[in-house]
C-alpha positions as CSV (number, residue, x, y, z in Angstrom):
1,M,23.7,3.6,-2.8
2,L,19.9,3.6,-3.4
3,S,20.3,1.8,-6.7
4,Q,22.3,-0.9,-4.9
5,R,19.7,-1.2,-2.2
6,L,17.0,-1.5,-4.9
7,A,18.9,-4.3,-6.6
8,D,19.4,-6.1,-3.3
9,I,15.7,-5.9,-2.4
10,R,14.7,-7.1,-5.9
11,N,17.1,-10.0,-5.5
12,A,15.7,-10.9,-2.1
13,L,12.2,-10.8,-3.4
14,R,13.1,-13.1,-6.3
15,K,14.6,-15.6,-3.9
16,A,11.6,-15.4,-1.6
17,A,9.2,-15.9,-4.4
18,A,11.2,-18.8,-5.9
19,A,11.4,-20.5,-2.5
20,A,7.7,-20.3,-2.0
21,G,6.9,-21.2,-5.6
22,R,5.0,-17.9,-6.1
23,P,5.3,-15.1,-8.7
24,M,7.5,-12.1,-8.1
25,P,5.5,-9.5,-6.1
26,T,5.2,-5.9,-7.0
27,L,7.7,-3.8,-5.1
28,V,6.2,-0.5,-3.7
29,A,8.9,1.9,-2.6
30,V,7.6,3.8,0.4
31,S,9.0,7.3,0.0
32,K,7.3,9.0,3.0
33,F,9.5,11.7,4.6
34,Q,12.1,11.2,1.8
35,P,13.2,14.0,-0.5
36,A,12.1,14.2,-4.1
37,A,15.7,13.7,-5.1
38,A,15.7,10.2,-3.5
39,V,12.6,9.3,-5.4
40,A,14.2,10.5,-8.6
41,E,17.3,8.4,-7.9
42,L,15.2,5.3,-7.5
43,A,13.2,6.1,-10.6
44,D,16.4,6.5,-12.6
45,A,17.3,3.0,-11.4
46,G,14.1,1.6,-12.8
47,Q,11.7,1.8,-9.8
48,R,8.2,2.9,-11.0
49,V,5.8,2.3,-8.0
50,F,6.0,4.7,-5.0
51,A,3.8,5.2,-1.9
52,E,3.1,8.0,0.4
53,N,1.3,8.2,3.7
54,Y,0.2,11.8,3.6
55,V,-1.7,13.5,0.9
56,Q,-0.2,16.9,1.2
57,E,3.4,15.6,1.3
58,A,2.6,13.6,-1.9
59,Q,1.2,16.7,-3.6
60,A,4.4,18.7,-2.9
61,K,6.7,15.9,-3.8
62,R,5.0,15.1,-7.1
63,A,5.0,18.8,-8.1
64,E,8.8,18.9,-7.4
65,L,9.5,15.7,-9.3
66,D,7.3,16.3,-12.4
67,R,8.1,12.7,-13.5
68,P,5.5,11.1,-15.8
69,G,5.2,7.3,-15.9
70,L,5.4,6.8,-12.1
71,E,2.6,5.0,-10.2
72,W,1.6,6.5,-6.9
73,H,-0.1,4.7,-4.0
74,L,-1.6,6.2,-0.8
75,I,-1.0,3.8,2.1
76,G,-1.7,6.1,5.1
77,H,-5.0,6.6,6.8
78,L,-7.2,9.0,4.7
79,Q,-9.6,11.4,6.2
80,S,-12.8,11.9,4.2
81,N,-12.2,15.7,3.9
82,K,-8.9,14.9,2.0
83,A,-10.5,12.3,-0.3
84,A,-11.0,14.8,-3.2
85,L,-7.3,15.6,-3.4
86,A,-6.3,12.0,-3.0
87,A,-8.6,10.9,-5.8
88,E,-6.8,13.4,-8.1
89,L,-3.2,12.6,-7.0
90,F,-3.1,8.9,-6.7
91,D,-3.4,5.8,-8.9
92,W,-4.1,3.6,-5.9
93,V,-5.5,4.1,-2.4
94,Q,-4.6,1.1,-0.3
95,S,-6.2,2.3,3.0
96,V,-9.9,2.2,2.3
97,D,-11.8,1.0,5.4
98,R,-15.2,2.5,5.6
99,P,-18.2,3.3,3.3
100,K,-18.0,7.1,3.8
101,L,-14.5,7.1,2.4
102,V,-15.6,5.0,-0.6
103,D,-18.3,7.5,-1.4
104,A,-16.0,10.5,-1.1
105,L,-13.3,8.9,-3.4
106,A,-15.9,7.8,-5.9
107,A,-17.5,11.2,-6.1
108,A,-14.1,13.0,-6.5
109,R,-12.4,10.9,-9.1
110,P,-12.0,13.2,-12.0
111,P,-14.0,12.5,-15.2
112,G,-12.0,10.9,-17.9
113,R,-9.5,9.3,-15.6
114,A,-9.1,5.6,-15.2
115,P,-11.0,4.2,-12.2
116,L,-9.1,4.7,-8.9
117,N,-7.6,1.4,-7.8
118,V,-8.8,0.5,-4.3
119,L,-7.5,-1.9,-1.6
120,L,-9.5,-2.6,1.5
121,Q,-7.3,-2.2,4.6
122,V,-8.0,-5.0,7.1
123,N,-7.2,-4.9,10.9
124,I,-6.3,-8.5,10.8
125,D,-5.1,-8.8,14.4
126,D,-8.0,-6.7,15.8
127,E,-5.6,-4.1,17.3
128,A,-7.1,-1.3,19.3
129,G,-6.4,2.1,17.7
130,K,-5.3,0.6,14.4
131,H,-7.3,1.6,11.2
132,G,-8.8,-1.0,9.0
133,C,-12.1,-2.9,8.7
134,A,-12.8,-6.1,10.5
135,P,-12.5,-9.3,8.5
136,D,-16.2,-9.9,8.7
137,Q,-16.8,-6.5,7.1
138,I,-14.8,-7.1,4.0
139,Q,-17.5,-8.5,1.7
140,A,-20.0,-5.7,2.4
141,L,-17.4,-3.0,2.0
142,A,-16.1,-4.7,-1.2
143,A,-19.7,-4.6,-2.6
144,W,-19.9,-0.9,-1.8
145,V,-16.7,-0.3,-3.8
146,A,-17.7,-2.5,-6.7
147,A,-20.9,-0.6,-7.2
148,R,-19.0,2.6,-8.0
149,P,-17.8,2.9,-11.6
150,T,-15.1,5.4,-10.8
151,L,-13.4,2.9,-8.5
152,A,-11.8,-0.4,-9.2
153,L,-11.7,-3.0,-6.4
154,R,-8.3,-4.7,-6.6
155,G,-7.9,-6.5,-3.3
156,L,-6.7,-6.2,0.4
157,M,-4.0,-4.6,2.4
158,A,-2.9,-5.3,6.0
159,I,-0.3,-4.6,8.6
160,P,-0.2,-7.5,11.1
161,A,0.7,-6.8,14.7
162,P,4.5,-6.5,15.2
163,H,4.9,-9.8,17.1
164,A,8.4,-10.7,18.0
165,D,7.6,-14.3,17.0
166,P,7.7,-14.6,13.2
167,A,5.3,-17.5,13.4
168,L,2.6,-15.2,14.7
169,R,3.2,-12.7,11.9
170,R,3.1,-15.6,9.3
171,A,-0.2,-16.8,10.8
172,A,-1.7,-13.4,10.2
173,F,-0.4,-13.3,6.6
174,A,-2.0,-16.7,6.1
175,R,-5.3,-15.4,7.4
176,M,-5.1,-12.5,5.0
177,K,-4.5,-14.9,2.1
178,A,-7.6,-16.9,3.0
179,L,-9.7,-13.6,3.1
180,F,-8.1,-12.5,-0.2
181,D,-9.0,-15.8,-1.9
182,A,-12.6,-15.5,-0.7
183,L,-12.8,-12.0,-2.0
184,A,-11.3,-12.9,-5.3
185,A,-13.9,-15.7,-5.7
186,A,-16.7,-13.1,-5.3
187,H,-15.1,-10.4,-7.4
188,P,-13.1,-11.5,-10.5
189,G,-11.2,-8.2,-10.7
190,V,-9.5,-8.8,-7.4
191,D,-5.8,-9.6,-7.9
192,T,-3.7,-7.8,-5.3
193,L,-2.8,-8.7,-1.7
194,S,-0.6,-6.0,-0.3
195,M,1.3,-7.1,2.8
196,G,4.9,-7.4,4.0
197,M,7.3,-4.6,4.9
198,S,11.1,-4.3,5.3
199,G,11.4,-6.7,8.2
200,D,8.9,-9.4,7.2
201,F,8.4,-9.3,3.4
202,A,9.8,-12.8,3.0
203,L,7.1,-14.3,5.3
204,A,4.5,-12.3,3.5
205,V,5.6,-13.5,0.1
206,A,5.6,-17.1,1.4
207,E,2.0,-16.7,2.3
208,G,0.9,-15.2,-0.9
209,A,1.6,-11.4,-1.0
210,T,1.4,-10.0,-4.5
211,M,2.6,-6.6,-3.4
212,V,5.1,-5.6,-0.7
213,R,5.7,-2.1,0.7
214,I,9.4,-1.4,1.4
215,G,10.6,1.8,3.0
216,T,13.5,1.5,5.5
217,A,15.3,-1.3,3.6
218,L,15.4,1.0,0.5
219,F,15.9,4.5,1.9
220,G,17.4,3.8,5.3
221,S,16.1,5.0,8.6
222,R,14.9,8.6,8.9
223,P,13.2,10.1,11.9
224,A,9.6,11.3,11.2
225,P,9.3,15.1,11.5
226,G,7.2,16.0,14.5
227,S,4.9,13.6,16.3
228,R,2.9,11.4,14.0
229,D,1.0,8.1,14.3
230,R,2.7,4.9,13.3
231,A,2.7,4.8,9.6
232,N,1.4,2.0,7.3
233,A,4.6,0.8,5.9
234,G,8.2,0.2,7.0
């Protein structure tokens, strides 16, 4: 079943990209709260990029999987006191939103490893209680990342407000694309705009997403254990 869902999502992404005249985006499978066996099943079907919201869950899952060749992204809010472990476990951190976290990740990236790929999380709709930097903070935060050789500034990530009106979500994606283009003009290594989830990825692709984060449409619904904040992917 998971392999068929993966094929369906890839087909939908191809159609969305073709309709918008854009390249096929990278599919990130959001495996939060999913068992390692489900990740292994998708990996066997050809999926290589996975994302987790919680550092300790990722650590346990990766130890159980022991699968080389997979690429791991952290997409949840990261506390500075967990940055050292995150810098060891992940290939990408998509939720960087403050200088203190930049410093912690840069200091903890193990010597000899490739630079840790970083996306700046943007609170594009200025939602109270949501993590992410303000749009007018992007350039300063990007310069902070770019000055650290153990980090690689790759682009931006956002989760627009869940408006019922698709036009409002699409407008937020369009604003993100404009911010991304401005950042790429200042930093040649910037190439990634991560936006779009299970319910709105086609809108995100139409507006220029190069990476989408899909959880529910791949794995199906699964209640989060305990009470946790709204996660950074769907």
